[in-house]
Coordinates of C-alpha atoms and ligand atoms in Angstrom, one line a residue:
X4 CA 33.1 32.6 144.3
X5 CA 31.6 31.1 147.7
X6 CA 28.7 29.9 147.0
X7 CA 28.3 26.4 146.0
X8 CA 25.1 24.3 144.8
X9 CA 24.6 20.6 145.9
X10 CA 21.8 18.8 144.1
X11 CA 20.2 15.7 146.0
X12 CA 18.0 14.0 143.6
X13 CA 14.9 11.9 145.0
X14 CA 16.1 13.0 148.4
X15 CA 14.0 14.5 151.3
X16 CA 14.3 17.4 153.9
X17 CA 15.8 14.7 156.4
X18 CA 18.4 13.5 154.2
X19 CA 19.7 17.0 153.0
X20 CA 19.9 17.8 156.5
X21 CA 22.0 14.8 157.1
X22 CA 23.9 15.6 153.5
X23 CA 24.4 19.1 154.8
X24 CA 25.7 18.2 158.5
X25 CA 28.2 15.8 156.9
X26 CA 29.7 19.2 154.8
X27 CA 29.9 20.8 158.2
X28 CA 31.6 18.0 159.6
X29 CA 34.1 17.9 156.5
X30 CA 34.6 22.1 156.7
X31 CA 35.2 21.9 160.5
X32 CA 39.3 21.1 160.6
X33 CA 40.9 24.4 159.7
X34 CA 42.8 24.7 156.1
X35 CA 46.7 25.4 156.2
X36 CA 46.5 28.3 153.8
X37 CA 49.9 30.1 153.1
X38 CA 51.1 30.3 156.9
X39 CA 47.5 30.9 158.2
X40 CA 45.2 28.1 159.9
X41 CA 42.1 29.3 158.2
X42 CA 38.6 27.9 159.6
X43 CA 36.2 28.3 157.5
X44 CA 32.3 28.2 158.1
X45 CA 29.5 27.4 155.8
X46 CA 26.0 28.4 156.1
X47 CA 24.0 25.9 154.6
X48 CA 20.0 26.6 153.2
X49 CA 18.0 23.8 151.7
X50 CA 14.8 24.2 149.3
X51 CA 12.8 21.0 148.2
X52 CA 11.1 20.7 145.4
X53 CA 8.2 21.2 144.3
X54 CA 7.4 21.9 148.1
X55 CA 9.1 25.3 148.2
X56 CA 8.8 26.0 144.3
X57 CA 8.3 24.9 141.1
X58 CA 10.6 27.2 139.0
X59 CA 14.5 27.4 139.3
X60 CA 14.2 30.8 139.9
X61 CA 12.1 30.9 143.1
X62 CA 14.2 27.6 144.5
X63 CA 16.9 29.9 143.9
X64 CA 15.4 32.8 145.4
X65 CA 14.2 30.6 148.5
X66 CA 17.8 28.5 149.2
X67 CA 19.0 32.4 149.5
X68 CA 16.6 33.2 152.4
X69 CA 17.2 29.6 153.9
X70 CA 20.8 30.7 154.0
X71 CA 20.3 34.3 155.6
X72 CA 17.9 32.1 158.0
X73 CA 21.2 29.7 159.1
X74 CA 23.7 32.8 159.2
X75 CA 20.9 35.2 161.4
X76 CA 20.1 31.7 163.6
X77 CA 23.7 30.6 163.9
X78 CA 22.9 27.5 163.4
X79 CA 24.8 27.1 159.8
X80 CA 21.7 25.1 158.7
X81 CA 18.1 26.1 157.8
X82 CA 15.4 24.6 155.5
X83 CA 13.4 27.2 153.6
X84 CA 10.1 28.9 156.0
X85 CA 7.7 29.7 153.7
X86 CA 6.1 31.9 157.2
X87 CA 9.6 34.3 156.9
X88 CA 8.5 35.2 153.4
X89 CA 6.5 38.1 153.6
X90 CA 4.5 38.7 150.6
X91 CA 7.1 40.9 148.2
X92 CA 5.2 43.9 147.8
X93 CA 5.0 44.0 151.2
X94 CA 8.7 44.2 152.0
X95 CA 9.4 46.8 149.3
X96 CA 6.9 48.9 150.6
X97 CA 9.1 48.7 153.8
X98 CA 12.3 49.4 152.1
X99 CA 10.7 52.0 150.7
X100 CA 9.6 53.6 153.4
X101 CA 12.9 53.1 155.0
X102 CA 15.1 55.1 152.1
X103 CA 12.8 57.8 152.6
X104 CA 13.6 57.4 156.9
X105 CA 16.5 58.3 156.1
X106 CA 16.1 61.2 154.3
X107 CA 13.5 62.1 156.2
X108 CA 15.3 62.2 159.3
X109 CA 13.3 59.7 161.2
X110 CA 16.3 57.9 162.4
X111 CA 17.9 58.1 166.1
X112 CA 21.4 57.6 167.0
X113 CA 21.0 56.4 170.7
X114 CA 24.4 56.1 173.0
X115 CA 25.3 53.2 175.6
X116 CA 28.1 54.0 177.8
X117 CA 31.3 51.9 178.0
X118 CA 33.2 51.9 181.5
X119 CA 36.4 51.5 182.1
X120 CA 36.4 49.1 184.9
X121 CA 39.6 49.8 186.7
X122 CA 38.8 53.4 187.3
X123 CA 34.5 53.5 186.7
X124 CA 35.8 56.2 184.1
X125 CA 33.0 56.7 181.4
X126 CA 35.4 56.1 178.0
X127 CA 33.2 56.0 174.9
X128 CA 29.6 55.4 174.0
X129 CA 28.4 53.1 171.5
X130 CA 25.9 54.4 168.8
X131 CA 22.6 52.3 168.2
X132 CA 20.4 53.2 165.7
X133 CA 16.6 53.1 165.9
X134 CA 14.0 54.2 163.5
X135 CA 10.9 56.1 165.1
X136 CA 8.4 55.3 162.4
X137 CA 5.4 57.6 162.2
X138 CA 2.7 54.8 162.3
X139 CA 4.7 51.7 163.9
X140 CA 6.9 53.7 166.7
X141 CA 10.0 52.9 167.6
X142 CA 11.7 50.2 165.1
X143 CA 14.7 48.2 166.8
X144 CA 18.3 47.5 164.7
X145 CA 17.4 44.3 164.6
X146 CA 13.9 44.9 162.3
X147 CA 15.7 46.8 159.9
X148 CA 19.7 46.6 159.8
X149 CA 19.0 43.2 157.6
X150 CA 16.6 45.0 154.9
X151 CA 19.1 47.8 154.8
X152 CA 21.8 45.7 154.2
X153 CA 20.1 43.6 151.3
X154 CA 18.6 46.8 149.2
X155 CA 21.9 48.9 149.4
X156 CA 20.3 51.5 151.8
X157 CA 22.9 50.1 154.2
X158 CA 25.3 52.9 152.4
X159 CA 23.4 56.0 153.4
X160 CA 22.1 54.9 156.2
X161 CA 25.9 54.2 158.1
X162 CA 26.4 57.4 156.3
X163 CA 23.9 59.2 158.4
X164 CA 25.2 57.3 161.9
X165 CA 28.8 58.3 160.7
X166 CA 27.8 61.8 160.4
X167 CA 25.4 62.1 163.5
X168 CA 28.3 60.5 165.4
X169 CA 30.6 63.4 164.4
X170 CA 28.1 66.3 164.4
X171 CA 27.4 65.0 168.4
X172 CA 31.0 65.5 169.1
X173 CA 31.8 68.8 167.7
X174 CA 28.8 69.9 169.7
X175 CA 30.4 68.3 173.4
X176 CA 33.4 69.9 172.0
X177 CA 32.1 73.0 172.3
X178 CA 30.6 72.1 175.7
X179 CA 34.3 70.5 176.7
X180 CA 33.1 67.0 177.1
X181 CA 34.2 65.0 173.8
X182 CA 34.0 61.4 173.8
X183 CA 34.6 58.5 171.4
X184 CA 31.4 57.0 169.8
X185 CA 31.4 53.3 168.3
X186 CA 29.6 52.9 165.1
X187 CA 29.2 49.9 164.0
X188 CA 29.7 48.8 160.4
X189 CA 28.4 46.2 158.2
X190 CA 30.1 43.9 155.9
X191 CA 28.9 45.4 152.6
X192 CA 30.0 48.6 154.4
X193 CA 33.2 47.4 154.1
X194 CA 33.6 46.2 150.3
X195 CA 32.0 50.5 149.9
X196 CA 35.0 52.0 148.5
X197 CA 33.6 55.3 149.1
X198 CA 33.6 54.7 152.7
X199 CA 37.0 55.6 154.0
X200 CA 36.8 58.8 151.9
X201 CA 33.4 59.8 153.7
X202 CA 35.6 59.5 156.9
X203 CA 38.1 61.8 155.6
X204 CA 36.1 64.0 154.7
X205 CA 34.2 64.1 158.0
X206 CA 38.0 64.2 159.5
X207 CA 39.2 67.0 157.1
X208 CA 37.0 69.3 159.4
X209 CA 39.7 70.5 162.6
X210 CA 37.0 71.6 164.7
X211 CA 35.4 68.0 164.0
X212 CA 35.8 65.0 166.4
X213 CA 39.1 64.0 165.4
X214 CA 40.4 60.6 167.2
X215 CA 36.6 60.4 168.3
X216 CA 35.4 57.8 166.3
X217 CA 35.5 53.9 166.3
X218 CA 34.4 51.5 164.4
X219 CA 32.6 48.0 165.2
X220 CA 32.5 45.5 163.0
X221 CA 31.4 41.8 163.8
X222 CA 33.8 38.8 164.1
X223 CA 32.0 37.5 161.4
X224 CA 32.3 40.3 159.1
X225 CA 35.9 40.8 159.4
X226 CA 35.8 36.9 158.6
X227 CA 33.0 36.8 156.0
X228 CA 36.1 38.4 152.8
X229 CA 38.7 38.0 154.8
X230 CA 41.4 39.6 152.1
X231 CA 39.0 42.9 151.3
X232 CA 38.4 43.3 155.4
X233 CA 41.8 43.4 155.7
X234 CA 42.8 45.9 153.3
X235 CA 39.6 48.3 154.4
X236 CA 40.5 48.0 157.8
X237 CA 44.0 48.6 157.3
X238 CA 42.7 51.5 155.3
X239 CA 40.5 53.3 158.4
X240 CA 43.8 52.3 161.1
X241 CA 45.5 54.5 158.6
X242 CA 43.4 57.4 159.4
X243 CA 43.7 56.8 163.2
X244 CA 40.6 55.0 164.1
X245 CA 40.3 52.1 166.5
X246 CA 38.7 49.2 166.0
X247 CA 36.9 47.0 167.7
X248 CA 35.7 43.4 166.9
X249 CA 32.1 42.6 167.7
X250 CA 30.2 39.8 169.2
X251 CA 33.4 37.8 169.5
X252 CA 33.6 34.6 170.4
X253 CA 30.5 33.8 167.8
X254 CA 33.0 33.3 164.6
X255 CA 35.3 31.0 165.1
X256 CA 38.2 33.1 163.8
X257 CA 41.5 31.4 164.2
X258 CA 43.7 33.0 166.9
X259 CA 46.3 33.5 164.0
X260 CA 43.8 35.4 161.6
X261 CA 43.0 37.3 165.0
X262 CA 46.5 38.6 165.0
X263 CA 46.9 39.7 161.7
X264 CA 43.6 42.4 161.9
X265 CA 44.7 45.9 162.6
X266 CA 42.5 45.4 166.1
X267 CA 42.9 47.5 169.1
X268 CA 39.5 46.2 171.1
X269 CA 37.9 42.6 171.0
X270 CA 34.2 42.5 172.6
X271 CA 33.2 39.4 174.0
X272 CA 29.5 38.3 173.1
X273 CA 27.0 38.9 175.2
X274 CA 26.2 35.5 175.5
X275 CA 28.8 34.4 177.0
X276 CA 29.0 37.3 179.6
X277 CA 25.4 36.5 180.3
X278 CA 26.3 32.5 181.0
X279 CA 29.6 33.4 182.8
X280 CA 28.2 32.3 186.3
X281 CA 26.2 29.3 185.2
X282 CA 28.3 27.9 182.7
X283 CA 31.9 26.7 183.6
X284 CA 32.2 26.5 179.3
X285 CA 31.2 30.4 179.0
X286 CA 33.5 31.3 182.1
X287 CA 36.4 29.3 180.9
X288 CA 35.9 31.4 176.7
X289 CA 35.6 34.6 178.8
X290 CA 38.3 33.9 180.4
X291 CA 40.8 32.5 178.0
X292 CA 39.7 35.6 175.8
X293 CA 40.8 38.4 178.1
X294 CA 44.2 36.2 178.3
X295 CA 44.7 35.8 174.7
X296 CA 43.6 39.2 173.7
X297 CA 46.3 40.5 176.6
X298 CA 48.7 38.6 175.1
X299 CA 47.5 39.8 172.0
X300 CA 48.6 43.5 173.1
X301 CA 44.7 43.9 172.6
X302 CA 42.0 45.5 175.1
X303 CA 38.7 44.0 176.2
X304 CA 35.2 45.1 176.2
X305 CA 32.6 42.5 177.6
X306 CA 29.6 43.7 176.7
X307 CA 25.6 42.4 178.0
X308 CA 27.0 43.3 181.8
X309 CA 23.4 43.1 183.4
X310 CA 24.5 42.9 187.1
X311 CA 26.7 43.5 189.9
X312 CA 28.2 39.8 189.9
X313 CA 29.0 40.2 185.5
X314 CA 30.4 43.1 186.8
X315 CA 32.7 41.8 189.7
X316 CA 33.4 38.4 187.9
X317 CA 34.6 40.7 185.1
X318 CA 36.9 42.3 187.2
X319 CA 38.4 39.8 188.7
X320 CA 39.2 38.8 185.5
X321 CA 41.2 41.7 184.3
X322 CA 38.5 42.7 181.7
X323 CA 39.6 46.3 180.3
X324 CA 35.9 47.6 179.7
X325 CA 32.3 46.9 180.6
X326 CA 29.1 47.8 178.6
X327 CA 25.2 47.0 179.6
X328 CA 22.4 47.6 181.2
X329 CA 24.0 47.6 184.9
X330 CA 25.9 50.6 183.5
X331 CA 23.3 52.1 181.7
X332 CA 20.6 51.0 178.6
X333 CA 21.0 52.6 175.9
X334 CA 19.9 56.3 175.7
X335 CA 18.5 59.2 173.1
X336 CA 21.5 61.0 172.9
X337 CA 20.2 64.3 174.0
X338 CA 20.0 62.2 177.0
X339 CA 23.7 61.3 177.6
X340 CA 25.6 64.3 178.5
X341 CA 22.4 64.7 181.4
X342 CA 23.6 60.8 182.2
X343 CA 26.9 62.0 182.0
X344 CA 26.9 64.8 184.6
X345 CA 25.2 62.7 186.9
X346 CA 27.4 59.5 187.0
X347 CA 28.9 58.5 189.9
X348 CA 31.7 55.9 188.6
X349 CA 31.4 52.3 190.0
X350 CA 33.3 50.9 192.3
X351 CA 35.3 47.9 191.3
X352 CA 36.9 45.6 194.0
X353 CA 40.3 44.7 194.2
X354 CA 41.4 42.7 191.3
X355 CA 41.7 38.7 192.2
X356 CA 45.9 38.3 192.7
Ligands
C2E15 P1 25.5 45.1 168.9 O1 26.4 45.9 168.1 O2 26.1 43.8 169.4 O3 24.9 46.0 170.0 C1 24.6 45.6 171.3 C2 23.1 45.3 171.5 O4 22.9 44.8 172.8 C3 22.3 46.5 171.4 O5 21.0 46.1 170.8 C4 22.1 46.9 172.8 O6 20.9 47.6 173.1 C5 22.0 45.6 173.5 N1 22.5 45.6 174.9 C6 23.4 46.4 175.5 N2 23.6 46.1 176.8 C7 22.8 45.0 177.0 C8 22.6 44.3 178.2 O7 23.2 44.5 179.3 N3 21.7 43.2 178.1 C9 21.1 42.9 176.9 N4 20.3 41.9 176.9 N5 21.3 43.7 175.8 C10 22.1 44.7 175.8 P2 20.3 47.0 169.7 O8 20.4 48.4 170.0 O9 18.9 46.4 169.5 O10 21.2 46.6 168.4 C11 21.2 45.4 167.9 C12 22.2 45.2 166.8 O11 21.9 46.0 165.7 C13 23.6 45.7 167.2 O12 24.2 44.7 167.9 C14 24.2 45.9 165.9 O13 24.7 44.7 165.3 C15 23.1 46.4 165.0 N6 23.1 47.9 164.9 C16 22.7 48.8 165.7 N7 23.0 50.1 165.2 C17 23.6 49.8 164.0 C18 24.2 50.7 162.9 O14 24.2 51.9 163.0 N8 24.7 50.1 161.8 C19 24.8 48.7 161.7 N9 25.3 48.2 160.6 N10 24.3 47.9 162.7 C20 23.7 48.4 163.8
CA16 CA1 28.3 46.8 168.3
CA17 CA1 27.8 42.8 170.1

């Protein structure tokens, strides 16, 4: 359905690159489709033979990793690394031993506080897996999520954060102190018809955190099935959670898509937070974001706030939330409601007029 093949006989890596930036050009204008400015993106992998293969079947297998090599390196172009094939038996051994993480229990939900800046307010805490593995320690997301997401195990394991997430609230219930938690959702979570019922179920309890769960989902993601997205997500606003778009400003999603997703929160990349005071490009996105989302009758969450001057900058600008590591890194959660008591909100200074 989106996946296309373009074959470039007696061609070499330089001229598919050049073939391949001339379909980016072409893609770049956004389509008119029905009343919607659609832009589309293409990720673009290239194999060449026999360099990277001799039978169709590993060019085909190897123009698939060149592919989830352009998407992870935003680049939208990558020629095939034969370094970032690990040997095969090798990789199932580590899905392997992830299924069995899971049911295992060697998972860890930890919790980053979000802030809302106008008050210093603690209001929600994001949930960040990380697997403690019994030889290798402490696995990050980003060594995993990816593996999990290409062997199915993406399924039980968001199953596991999903239920961790409530289980930690109907314990601060009990201790008074309930707070939202984020969890954040991948794209084949998404097309899981199963999912929305999980969440019911995990509602249906009344002592459970009901109202005290969000979702994340990536800017790419929501844009990646656009049509499917829509109707999950409209699905999970039905049954009263927020959501909140992730790493935006990465996805080029058309301001008109933007305001057709059931959205109540947009996060502004990192990135761009992080560039804010030395690029008048990142300050001017960061900017025009907050505007738009306001406009929007959306909220904002600018997330990778490492110091005091994200922070004030950020203020000034009317940003609705902060998250990072000048709040607080993310933490174990037996850890948070400690972090919690202790907190003394930030100040934030008088908004610019
Ligand atoms: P994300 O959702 O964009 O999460 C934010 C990442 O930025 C986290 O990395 C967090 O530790 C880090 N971070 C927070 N504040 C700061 C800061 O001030 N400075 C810097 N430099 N970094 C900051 P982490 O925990 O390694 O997670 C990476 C990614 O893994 C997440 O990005 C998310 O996409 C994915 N991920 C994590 N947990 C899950 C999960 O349960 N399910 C799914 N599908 N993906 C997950
Ligand atoms: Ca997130
Ligand atoms: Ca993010």
């Amino acid at each position: 359905g989106d996946e296309f093949a373009l074959l470039l006989p007696g061609g070499d890596a330089q001229a598919a690159q050049a073939l391949a930036r001339r379909v980016h050009e072409v893609l770049a204008p956004p389509f008119a489709i029905a009343d919607l400015a659609l832009d589309v993106t293409a990720r673009i992998g290239i194999v060449l033979y026999p360099e990277h293969g001799l039978t169709p079947h590993d060019l085909f297998r190897h123009v698939d990793m060149a592919v989830r090599q352009a998407r992870k390196l935003g680049t939208g172009l990558a020629v095939y690394d034969p370094q970032l094939n690990p040997a095969p038996t090798q990789r199932l051994t580590f899905a392997g031993e992830l299924r069995r993480a899971i049911e295992n229990g060697e998972l860890v939900l930890y919790l980053q506080p979000k802030v809302e800046m106008a008050s210093g307010r603690v209001c929600g805490a994001e949930g960040l897996v990380r697997w403690l593995h019994p030889q290798r320690g402490m696995i990050p997301p980003g060594e995993f999520i990816d593996l999990a997401e290409r062997t199915g195990l993406i399924r039980p394991l968001s199953a596991w954060v999903l239920e961790t997430a409530f289980q930690l609230n109907k314990h601060w219930r009990q201790r008074d102190r309930p707070l939202p938690i984020a969890v954040n959702l991948s794209a084949r979570n998404l097309r899981d018809e199963s999912l929305p019922e999980l969440i019911r179920q995990l509602q249906s309890d009344p002592h459970d955190g009901q109202g005290l769960l969000e979702i994340e989902i990536t800017e790419s993601t929501a844009m990646e099935d656009p049509e499917f997205a829509l109707r999950v997500l409209h699905e999970l606003r039905a049954l009263g959670i927020p959501l909140h778009i992730d790493d935006f400003g990465t996805g080029y999603s058309s301001l008109s898509y933007l305001q057709k997703l059931p959205v109540d929160c947009i996060k502004i990349d990192q990135s761009f937070v992080r560039n804010m005071a030395s690029s008048k490009d990142s300050a001017l996105i960061v900017r025009s974001t907050i505007d738009l989302a306001h406009d929007l009758g959306r909220k904002v969450v600018a997330e990778g706030v490492e110091t005091r001057q994200h922070w004030e900058q950020l203020a000034a600008l009317g940003c609705d939330m902060a998250q990072g590591y000048y709040i607080a890194r993310p933490m174990p959660s037996e850890a948070f409601q400690g972090w919690l008591r202790d907190y003394q909100p930030l100040a934030t200074p008088p908004a610019a007029p």
